[in-house]
């Protein structure tokens, strides 16, 4: 167990209580133990508080001292006695917070000093027991006499930034252990030698900073995953962390790596981020910064999955990677270890041990176990399912052998090893169990065959509609049959036969991927089952995927929807395939995973055009969804004709006054405004508002969207007086509809604050901006593009109120977020570049400002070429750059030459 890094934060509560709390939260999020003076006052009398502070600082690792104008209260004279010799000659006495610094210096602790600059506003107007003269002498001794280095800050947020710039460790009390199941213990037989071989492969000769990789390959069902997990449990004490991630596809690799950020994994600060790449990067950083770990990447059966993991390995340092899969060919940097089936004696021992409590015993058990082990081929999955069958039915080993043999001829009729890629022993074992299942249990298995192999949340099965889908599936197996019990009984029955694993802790079930593959291969008529599987997922959908309140239920559904629509598309099942493709794509869009969303949107459009015709409203929905993605990824030239086509379809289908027409009008108007055509956009927005109000009522959230967009256009065209009441009405609607802390409300707050700022009401604007930013951070985490919007808005207001030093780090953070989210040559990045260049210009750092302004122009030029028309921000960026060059003393000819050369440069140079 690791010892946590211990930090004491020294600060006067009346002056820095809020800031100290924020800094403490930041450090605790990194696994650091944090103590403050109040921790000891609560457990001690005033005459023992100083002693407790002394004792803790004596053993802690670092002290963060926040120094301001106040001394804070002082300890009783009697309490000072034991430490009088430690007090410097320059100080005749000291307050509690001053003693904390004295103790830190006396014991040579890592001491970081942060000094409140002019303009810092204390938490409370007065300080209890404060002695200004005492603090003045202390500050003079600390900074003037000793010359101690300090960093200044003027706000709590700036203090947080300065503290976190230090190199703090990230250490946990508990060792992170993420494994899919507990050890089998004594049931794990016959593999000791191979476990030792894995250990030798991973530890043989690697230095402390190397990354060592081994792969366990072999047949499906041979027990690769189980062996990797048992190795991890056996060597838990050898590692600082043991982590597990299913890596069946590159998408699943990213998703499951990101999940390791969570509280049940590494518990990283980035766990609240909505962008997967941010979480993945955080996990990789943790692995680099915390050597001595083991990571298991499971189920690398296909080349793309192996390629994704192989590309990841060079980024890692100081740990062991153990992979499992069927692929045997790997590069020289990975040690490939083939896992064979269990020896007959070991397989027989497993069968006897696994069934000893509940099988019907006979005199021939030992011989029957050996013979059955031979017939099952020593395959771990077949052995487990055979044992589960025997236990569930209270059968003897001889009974099972007889049942198993009677199924062989049936299996041979459909078993094709070239296609199925698993041994016949698994197929026969599977058939033996299937033949004993009730119709409702078989129906449920067939539905789950089209899901992903990841855990399926139990809420999928909790509704009456799910029960109805399952009963319809049972009807396919036995027309007119009424299933015994309910859907929950079917789940329990399958768990009893080990046909699925039921995890009570995570409230989920999972089906072995080999079982899923057998089920899919064995179905002669797959489309009806795929359709019902899609319907089961459809009824489990939690609502609008753009609403972050649905994500905790959407996320565990995501891999299953992705798997099911892929199977459906391959089987030419169109409904509800395209609907689920669209819903999944909207979730991915909301998470800024546009590269995953786009192929789904294009495929959904193609399916619906073929199914319903080119002029169907479903096609209009697809067109709108694809067009908004294209606009977000700076392909407005492709987006506009799709939006216009969607509008034409809906007007022809519904008439001019339908709610869907209002949505189309709003989307097209947004694009027109974004491309510098407000005169064309305005009548569309006014018409959209009228239609939306008439069709949905004046207080519907869709009305708020149009109000907001119309108000933004009015503000951009110098009609702020008309815009403000619309913005306030939009804010009222969303607060009533969603609550005060919803991200929709944050958008409205931000826009209203921008208008107030533009009309020189900065005092009204600032609390709105800060409230909006707090909502965004709580919702999206630190690295979502919406956070960049909030940072940029707050920085703009700080600039307007002459707080440029506070604004600059916010602008730089916003630019970094957008570069990571959109890429380096997106127009949104150009906005951030232009804003930062303007700030640097204002602070007379012209040499730093010029390359940023130049890069912004190049991005806008490239965007204009892609769109086939000038980007609306290009002119302003050129004007700003020209002004910057004039400030540098450039002539008009030099400026013209500099501008003409930009058009031929690469945007990302």
Coordinates of N, CA and C in Angstrom, one line a residue, residues 295-450:
X295 N -1.2 -3.9 -17.1 CA -2.4 -3.7 -17.8 C -2.7 -4.9 -18.7
X296 N -3.9 -5.4 -18.6 CA -4.4 -6.5 -19.5 C -5.3 -5.9 -20.6
X297 N -4.9 -6.1 -21.8 CA -5.8 -5.8 -23.0 C -6.3 -7.1 -23.5
X298 N -7.7 -7.2 -23.4 CA -8.3 -8.5 -23.6 C -9.0 -8.5 -25.0
X299 N -8.9 -9.8 -25.6 CA -9.7 -10.1 -26.8 C -9.2 -9.4 -28.1
X300 N -7.9 -9.4 -28.3 CA -7.3 -8.9 -29.5 C -7.4 -10.0 -30.6
X301 N -8.6 -10.2 -31.2 CA -8.8 -11.2 -32.1 C -8.6 -10.8 -33.6
X302 N -8.7 -9.5 -33.8 CA -8.7 -8.9 -35.2 C -7.5 -8.0 -35.3
X303 N -7.0 -7.8 -36.6 CA -5.9 -7.0 -36.8 C -6.1 -5.5 -36.4
X304 N -7.2 -4.9 -36.7 CA -7.4 -3.5 -36.3 C -7.2 -3.3 -34.8
X305 N -7.7 -4.3 -34.0 CA -7.5 -4.2 -32.5 C -6.1 -4.3 -32.1
X306 N -5.4 -5.3 -32.7 CA -3.9 -5.5 -32.4 C -3.1 -4.2 -32.9
X307 N -3.5 -3.6 -34.0 CA -2.8 -2.4 -34.5 C -3.0 -1.3 -33.5
X308 N -4.2 -1.1 -33.0 CA -4.5 0.0 -32.0 C -3.6 -0.2 -30.8
X309 N -3.6 -1.4 -30.2 CA -2.8 -1.6 -29.0 C -1.3 -1.5 -29.3
X310 N -0.8 -2.0 -30.5 CA 0.6 -1.8 -30.8 C 1.0 -0.4 -31.0
X311 N 0.1 0.5 -31.5 CA 0.3 1.9 -31.6 C 0.4 2.6 -30.2
X312 N -0.3 2.0 -29.3 CA -0.4 2.6 -27.9 C 0.9 2.2 -27.1
X313 N 1.5 1.1 -27.3 CA 2.6 0.6 -26.5 C 3.7 1.6 -26.4
X314 N 4.2 2.2 -27.5 CA 5.3 3.1 -27.4 C 5.1 4.3 -26.5
X315 N 3.8 4.6 -26.2 CA 3.5 5.8 -25.4 C 3.7 5.5 -23.9
X316 N 3.8 4.2 -23.6 CA 3.8 3.7 -22.2 C 5.2 3.5 -21.7
X317 N 5.4 3.6 -20.4 CA 6.7 3.4 -19.8 C 6.5 2.7 -18.4
X318 N 7.5 1.9 -18.1 CA 7.6 1.4 -16.7 C 6.6 0.4 -16.2
X319 N 6.0 -0.4 -17.1 CA 5.1 -1.4 -16.6 C 5.0 -2.6 -17.5
X320 N 4.1 -3.5 -17.2 CA 3.9 -4.7 -18.0 C 2.5 -4.7 -18.7
X321 N 2.5 -5.1 -19.9 CA 1.2 -5.2 -20.7 C 1.1 -6.7 -21.1
X322 N -0.1 -7.2 -20.7 CA -0.4 -8.6 -21.0 C -1.7 -8.6 -21.9
X323 N -1.6 -9.2 -23.1 CA -2.7 -9.2 -24.0 C -3.2 -10.6 -24.2
X324 N -4.5 -10.7 -24.6 CA -5.1 -12.0 -24.9 C -5.8 -11.8 -26.3
X325 N -5.8 -12.9 -27.0 CA -6.4 -12.9 -28.3 C -6.1 -14.2 -29.1
X326 N -6.7 -14.3 -30.3 CA -6.4 -15.4 -31.2 C -5.2 -15.2 -32.1
X327 N -4.8 -14.0 -32.3 CA -3.7 -13.7 -33.2 C -2.4 -14.2 -32.7
X328 N -1.6 -14.9 -33.5 CA -0.4 -15.5 -33.1 C 0.8 -14.7 -33.6
X329 N 0.7 -13.9 -34.6 CA 1.8 -13.2 -35.2 C 1.9 -11.8 -34.6
X330 N 3.1 -11.6 -34.0 CA 3.3 -10.3 -33.4 C 4.8 -9.9 -33.7
X331 N 5.1 -8.6 -33.5 CA 6.4 -8.1 -33.7 C 7.3 -8.6 -32.6
X332 N 8.6 -8.4 -32.8 CA 9.6 -8.8 -31.9 C 9.5 -8.2 -30.5
X333 N 8.9 -7.1 -30.4 CA 8.8 -6.4 -29.1 C 7.8 -7.1 -28.1
X334 N 7.0 -8.0 -28.7 CA 6.0 -8.7 -27.9 C 6.3 -10.2 -27.8
X335 N 6.3 -10.8 -26.7 CA 6.5 -12.2 -26.5 C 5.2 -13.0 -26.6
X336 N 5.0 -13.8 -27.7 CA 3.8 -14.5 -27.9 C 3.8 -15.9 -27.3
X337 N 2.9 -16.1 -26.4 CA 2.8 -17.4 -25.6 C 1.5 -18.1 -26.0
X338 N 1.6 -19.3 -26.5 CA 0.4 -20.0 -26.9 C -0.2 -20.8 -25.7
X339 N -1.4 -20.5 -25.4 CA -2.1 -21.2 -24.3 C -2.8 -22.4 -24.9
X340 N -2.5 -23.6 -24.5 CA -3.1 -24.8 -25.0 C -4.3 -25.2 -24.0
X341 N -5.0 -26.2 -24.5 CA -6.1 -26.7 -23.6 C -5.5 -27.3 -22.4
X342 N -6.4 -27.6 -21.4 CA -5.9 -28.2 -20.2 C -5.6 -29.7 -20.4
X343 N -4.6 -30.2 -19.7 CA -4.4 -31.6 -19.8 C -5.6 -32.4 -19.2
X344 N -5.7 -33.6 -19.7 CA -6.9 -34.4 -19.3 C -7.0 -34.5 -17.8
X345 N -5.9 -34.8 -17.1 CA -6.0 -35.0 -15.7 C -6.4 -33.7 -15.0
X346 N -5.9 -32.6 -15.5 CA -6.3 -31.3 -14.8 C -7.7 -30.9 -15.1
X347 N -8.2 -31.2 -16.4 CA -9.6 -31.0 -16.7 C -10.5 -31.8 -15.9
X348 N -10.1 -33.1 -15.7 CA -11.0 -34.0 -14.9 C -11.0 -33.5 -13.4
X349 N -9.9 -33.0 -12.9 CA -9.8 -32.5 -11.5 C -10.7 -31.3 -11.4
X350 N -10.7 -30.5 -12.4 CA -11.6 -29.3 -12.4 C -13.1 -29.7 -12.3
X351 N -13.5 -30.7 -13.1 CA -14.9 -31.1 -13.2 C -15.3 -31.7 -11.8
X352 N -14.4 -32.5 -11.2 CA -14.7 -33.1 -9.9 C -14.9 -32.0 -8.8
X353 N -13.9 -31.1 -8.8 CA -14.0 -30.0 -7.8 C -15.1 -29.1 -8.0
X354 N -15.4 -28.7 -9.2 CA -16.4 -27.7 -9.5 C -17.8 -28.2 -9.2
X355 N -18.0 -29.5 -9.3 CA -19.3 -30.1 -9.1 C -19.5 -30.9 -7.8
X356 N -18.5 -30.9 -7.0 CA -18.5 -31.8 -5.8 C -19.6 -31.6 -4.9
X357 N -20.1 -30.3 -4.7 CA -21.1 -30.1 -3.7 C -22.5 -30.5 -4.2
X358 N -22.8 -30.5 -5.6 CA -24.2 -30.6 -6.0 C -24.4 -31.7 -7.1
X359 N -23.4 -32.4 -7.5 CA -23.6 -33.4 -8.5 C -24.1 -34.7 -7.8
X360 N -24.8 -35.5 -8.6 CA -25.2 -36.8 -8.1 C -24.0 -37.8 -8.2
X361 N -23.5 -38.2 -7.1 CA -22.3 -39.0 -7.0 C -22.5 -40.4 -7.4
X362 N -21.5 -41.0 -8.1 CA -21.5 -42.4 -8.5 C -20.2 -43.0 -8.2
X363 N -20.1 -44.3 -8.3 CA -18.8 -45.0 -8.1 C -17.9 -44.8 -9.2
X364 N -18.4 -44.4 -10.4 CA -17.5 -44.2 -11.5 C -17.1 -42.8 -11.8
X365 N -17.3 -41.9 -10.8 CA -17.1 -40.5 -11.0 C -15.7 -40.2 -11.6
X366 N -14.6 -40.8 -11.0 CA -13.3 -40.5 -11.4 C -13.1 -40.8 -12.9
X367 N -13.5 -42.0 -13.3 CA -13.4 -42.5 -14.7 C -14.2 -41.6 -15.6
X368 N -15.4 -41.3 -15.1 CA -16.3 -40.5 -16.0 C -15.8 -39.1 -16.2
X369 N -15.2 -38.5 -15.2 CA -14.6 -37.2 -15.3 C -13.4 -37.2 -16.3
X370 N -12.6 -38.2 -16.2 CA -11.5 -38.3 -17.2 C -12.0 -38.5 -18.6
X371 N -13.0 -39.3 -18.8 CA -13.5 -39.5 -20.1 C -14.2 -38.3 -20.6
X372 N -14.9 -37.6 -19.8 CA -15.6 -36.4 -20.2 C -14.6 -35.3 -20.5
X373 N -13.5 -35.2 -19.7 CA -12.5 -34.2 -20.0 C -11.9 -34.5 -21.4
X374 N -11.7 -35.7 -21.7 CA -11.1 -36.1 -23.0 C -12.1 -35.7 -24.1
X375 N -13.4 -35.9 -23.9 CA -14.4 -35.6 -25.0 C -14.6 -34.1 -25.1
X376 N -14.4 -33.3 -24.1 CA -14.5 -31.9 -24.1 C -13.2 -31.2 -24.6
X377 N -12.2 -32.0 -24.8 CA -11.0 -31.5 -25.4 C -10.2 -30.6 -24.5
X378 N -10.5 -30.6 -23.2 CA -9.8 -29.8 -22.2 C -10.0 -28.3 -22.4
X379 N -11.1 -27.9 -23.1 CA -11.4 -26.5 -23.4 C -12.1 -25.9 -22.2
X380 N -11.5 -24.7 -21.7 CA -12.0 -24.2 -20.5 C -13.5 -23.8 -20.5
X381 N -13.9 -23.2 -21.6 CA -15.3 -22.7 -21.7 C -16.2 -23.9 -21.7
X382 N -15.9 -25.0 -22.5 CA -16.7 -26.2 -22.5 C -16.8 -26.9 -21.1
X383 N -15.7 -26.9 -20.4 CA -15.6 -27.5 -19.1 C -16.5 -26.7 -18.1
X384 N -16.4 -25.4 -18.2 CA -17.2 -24.6 -17.2 C -18.7 -24.8 -17.5
X385 N -19.1 -24.8 -18.8 CA -20.5 -24.9 -19.1 C -21.0 -26.4 -18.8
X386 N -20.2 -27.3 -19.0 CA -20.6 -28.7 -18.6 C -20.8 -28.8 -17.1
X387 N -19.8 -28.2 -16.3 CA -20.0 -28.3 -14.9 C -21.2 -27.5 -14.4
X388 N -21.5 -26.4 -15.0 CA -22.7 -25.6 -14.7 C -23.9 -26.4 -14.9
X389 N -24.0 -27.1 -16.0 CA -25.1 -28.0 -16.4 C -25.3 -29.0 -15.3
X390 N -24.3 -29.7 -15.0 CA -24.3 -30.8 -14.0 C -24.8 -30.3 -12.6
X391 N -24.3 -29.1 -12.2 CA -24.7 -28.5 -10.9 C -26.2 -28.1 -11.0
X392 N -26.6 -27.5 -12.1 CA -27.9 -26.9 -12.2 C -29.0 -28.0 -12.2
X393 N -28.7 -29.2 -12.8 CA -29.6 -30.2 -12.9 C -29.4 -31.4 -11.9
X394 N -28.4 -31.2 -11.0 CA -28.1 -32.2 -10.0 C -27.8 -33.5 -10.7
X395 N -27.2 -33.5 -11.8 CA -26.9 -34.7 -12.6 C -25.6 -35.3 -12.2
X396 N -25.4 -36.5 -12.7 CA -24.1 -37.1 -12.5 C -23.2 -36.9 -13.7
X397 N -21.9 -37.1 -13.5 CA -21.0 -37.0 -14.6 C -21.4 -37.9 -15.8
X398 N -21.8 -39.1 -15.4 CA -22.2 -40.1 -16.4 C -23.5 -39.6 -17.2
X399 N -24.4 -39.0 -16.4 CA -25.6 -38.5 -17.1 C -25.2 -37.4 -18.2
X400 N -24.3 -36.5 -17.8 CA -23.9 -35.5 -18.7 C -23.2 -36.1 -19.9
X401 N -22.4 -37.1 -19.7 CA -21.7 -37.7 -20.8 C -22.7 -38.3 -21.8
X402 N -23.7 -38.9 -21.3 CA -24.7 -39.5 -22.2 C -25.5 -38.4 -23.0
X403 N -25.8 -37.3 -22.3 CA -26.5 -36.2 -22.9 C -25.6 -35.6 -24.0
X404 N -24.3 -35.4 -23.6 CA -23.4 -34.7 -24.5 C -23.2 -35.6 -25.8
X405 N -23.1 -36.9 -25.7 CA -22.8 -37.7 -26.8 C -24.1 -37.8 -27.8
X406 N -25.3 -37.7 -27.2 CA -26.5 -37.7 -28.0 C -26.6 -36.5 -28.9
X407 N -25.9 -35.4 -28.6 CA -26.0 -34.2 -29.3 C -25.0 -34.1 -30.5
X408 N -24.0 -35.0 -30.5 CA -22.9 -34.9 -31.5 C -23.4 -35.0 -32.9
X409 N -24.3 -35.9 -33.1 CA -24.8 -36.1 -34.5 C -25.6 -34.8 -35.0
X410 N -26.3 -34.2 -34.0 CA -27.1 -33.0 -34.4 C -26.1 -31.9 -34.7
X411 N -25.1 -31.7 -33.9 CA -24.2 -30.6 -34.1 C -23.4 -30.8 -35.4
X412 N -23.1 -32.0 -35.8 CA -22.3 -32.2 -37.0 C -23.1 -31.7 -38.3
X413 N -24.4 -31.7 -38.2 CA -25.2 -31.2 -39.3 C -25.0 -29.8 -39.6
X414 N -24.7 -29.0 -38.6 CA -24.5 -27.5 -38.8 C -23.2 -27.0 -38.5
X415 N -22.3 -27.8 -37.9 CA -21.0 -27.3 -37.5 C -20.0 -27.3 -38.7
X416 N -19.4 -26.1 -38.9 CA -18.4 -25.9 -40.0 C -17.2 -25.2 -39.3
X417 N -16.1 -26.0 -39.0 CA -15.0 -25.4 -38.3 C -14.3 -24.3 -39.1
X418 N -14.4 -24.3 -40.5 CA -13.8 -23.3 -41.3 C -14.5 -21.9 -41.1
X419 N -15.8 -22.0 -40.8 CA -16.5 -20.7 -40.6 C -16.6 -20.3 -39.2
X420 N -16.7 -21.3 -38.3 CA -17.0 -20.9 -36.9 C -15.8 -20.7 -36.1
X421 N -14.7 -21.2 -36.4 CA -13.4 -20.9 -35.8 C -13.4 -21.2 -34.3
X422 N -14.1 -22.3 -33.9 CA -14.0 -22.8 -32.5 C -14.2 -24.3 -32.6
X423 N -13.7 -25.0 -31.6 CA -13.7 -26.4 -31.6 C -15.1 -27.0 -31.5
X424 N -15.3 -28.2 -32.0 CA -16.6 -28.9 -31.9 C -17.0 -29.1 -30.5
X425 N -16.1 -29.3 -29.6 CA -16.4 -29.6 -28.2 C -17.3 -28.4 -27.6
X426 N -16.9 -27.2 -28.0 CA -17.7 -26.1 -27.5 C -19.1 -26.1 -28.1
X427 N -19.2 -26.4 -29.4 CA -20.5 -26.5 -30.1 C -21.4 -27.6 -29.5
X428 N -20.8 -28.7 -29.2 CA -21.6 -29.8 -28.7 C -22.0 -29.5 -27.2
X429 N -21.1 -28.9 -26.5 CA -21.5 -28.5 -25.1 C -22.6 -27.5 -25.1
X430 N -22.5 -26.5 -26.0 CA -23.5 -25.5 -26.2 C -24.9 -26.1 -26.6
X431 N -24.9 -27.0 -27.5 CA -26.1 -27.7 -28.0 C -26.7 -28.5 -26.8
X432 N -25.9 -29.1 -26.1 CA -26.4 -29.9 -24.9 C -27.1 -29.1 -23.9
X433 N -26.6 -27.9 -23.7 CA -27.3 -27.0 -22.7 C -28.5 -26.4 -23.4
X434 N -28.4 -25.9 -24.6 CA -29.5 -25.2 -25.3 C -30.7 -26.1 -25.3
X435 N -30.5 -27.4 -25.5 CA -31.7 -28.3 -25.6 C -32.4 -28.5 -24.3
X436 N -31.8 -28.1 -23.2 CA -32.4 -28.2 -21.9 C -33.1 -26.9 -21.5
X437 N -32.9 -25.8 -22.2 CA -33.4 -24.5 -21.8 C -34.9 -24.3 -22.2
X438 N -35.6 -23.5 -21.5 CA -36.9 -23.2 -21.8 C -36.9 -22.3 -23.0
X439 N -38.1 -22.2 -23.7 CA -38.2 -21.3 -24.9 C -37.8 -19.9 -24.6
X440 N -38.3 -19.4 -23.5 CA -38.0 -18.0 -23.1 C -36.5 -17.7 -22.9
X441 N -35.8 -18.7 -22.3 CA -34.4 -18.6 -22.1 C -33.6 -18.6 -23.4
X442 N -34.0 -19.5 -24.3 CA -33.3 -19.5 -25.6 C -33.6 -18.2 -26.4
X443 N -34.8 -17.7 -26.3 CA -35.2 -16.5 -27.0 C -34.3 -15.3 -26.5
X444 N -34.1 -15.3 -25.2 CA -33.3 -14.2 -24.6 C -31.8 -14.3 -25.1
X445 N -31.3 -15.5 -25.1 CA -29.9 -15.7 -25.6 C -29.8 -15.3 -27.0
X446 N -30.8 -15.6 -27.8 CA -30.7 -15.2 -29.2 C -30.8 -13.7 -29.4
X447 N -31.5 -13.0 -28.5 CA -31.6 -11.5 -28.6 C -30.2 -11.0 -28.2
X448 N -29.6 -11.5 -27.2 CA -28.3 -11.0 -26.7 C -27.1 -11.4 -27.6
X449 N -27.3 -12.3 -28.5 CA -26.3 -12.7 -29.5 C -25.9 -11.5 -30.3
X450 N -26.8 -10.5 -30.5 CA -26.5 -9.4 -31.4 C -26.0 -8.2 -30.7

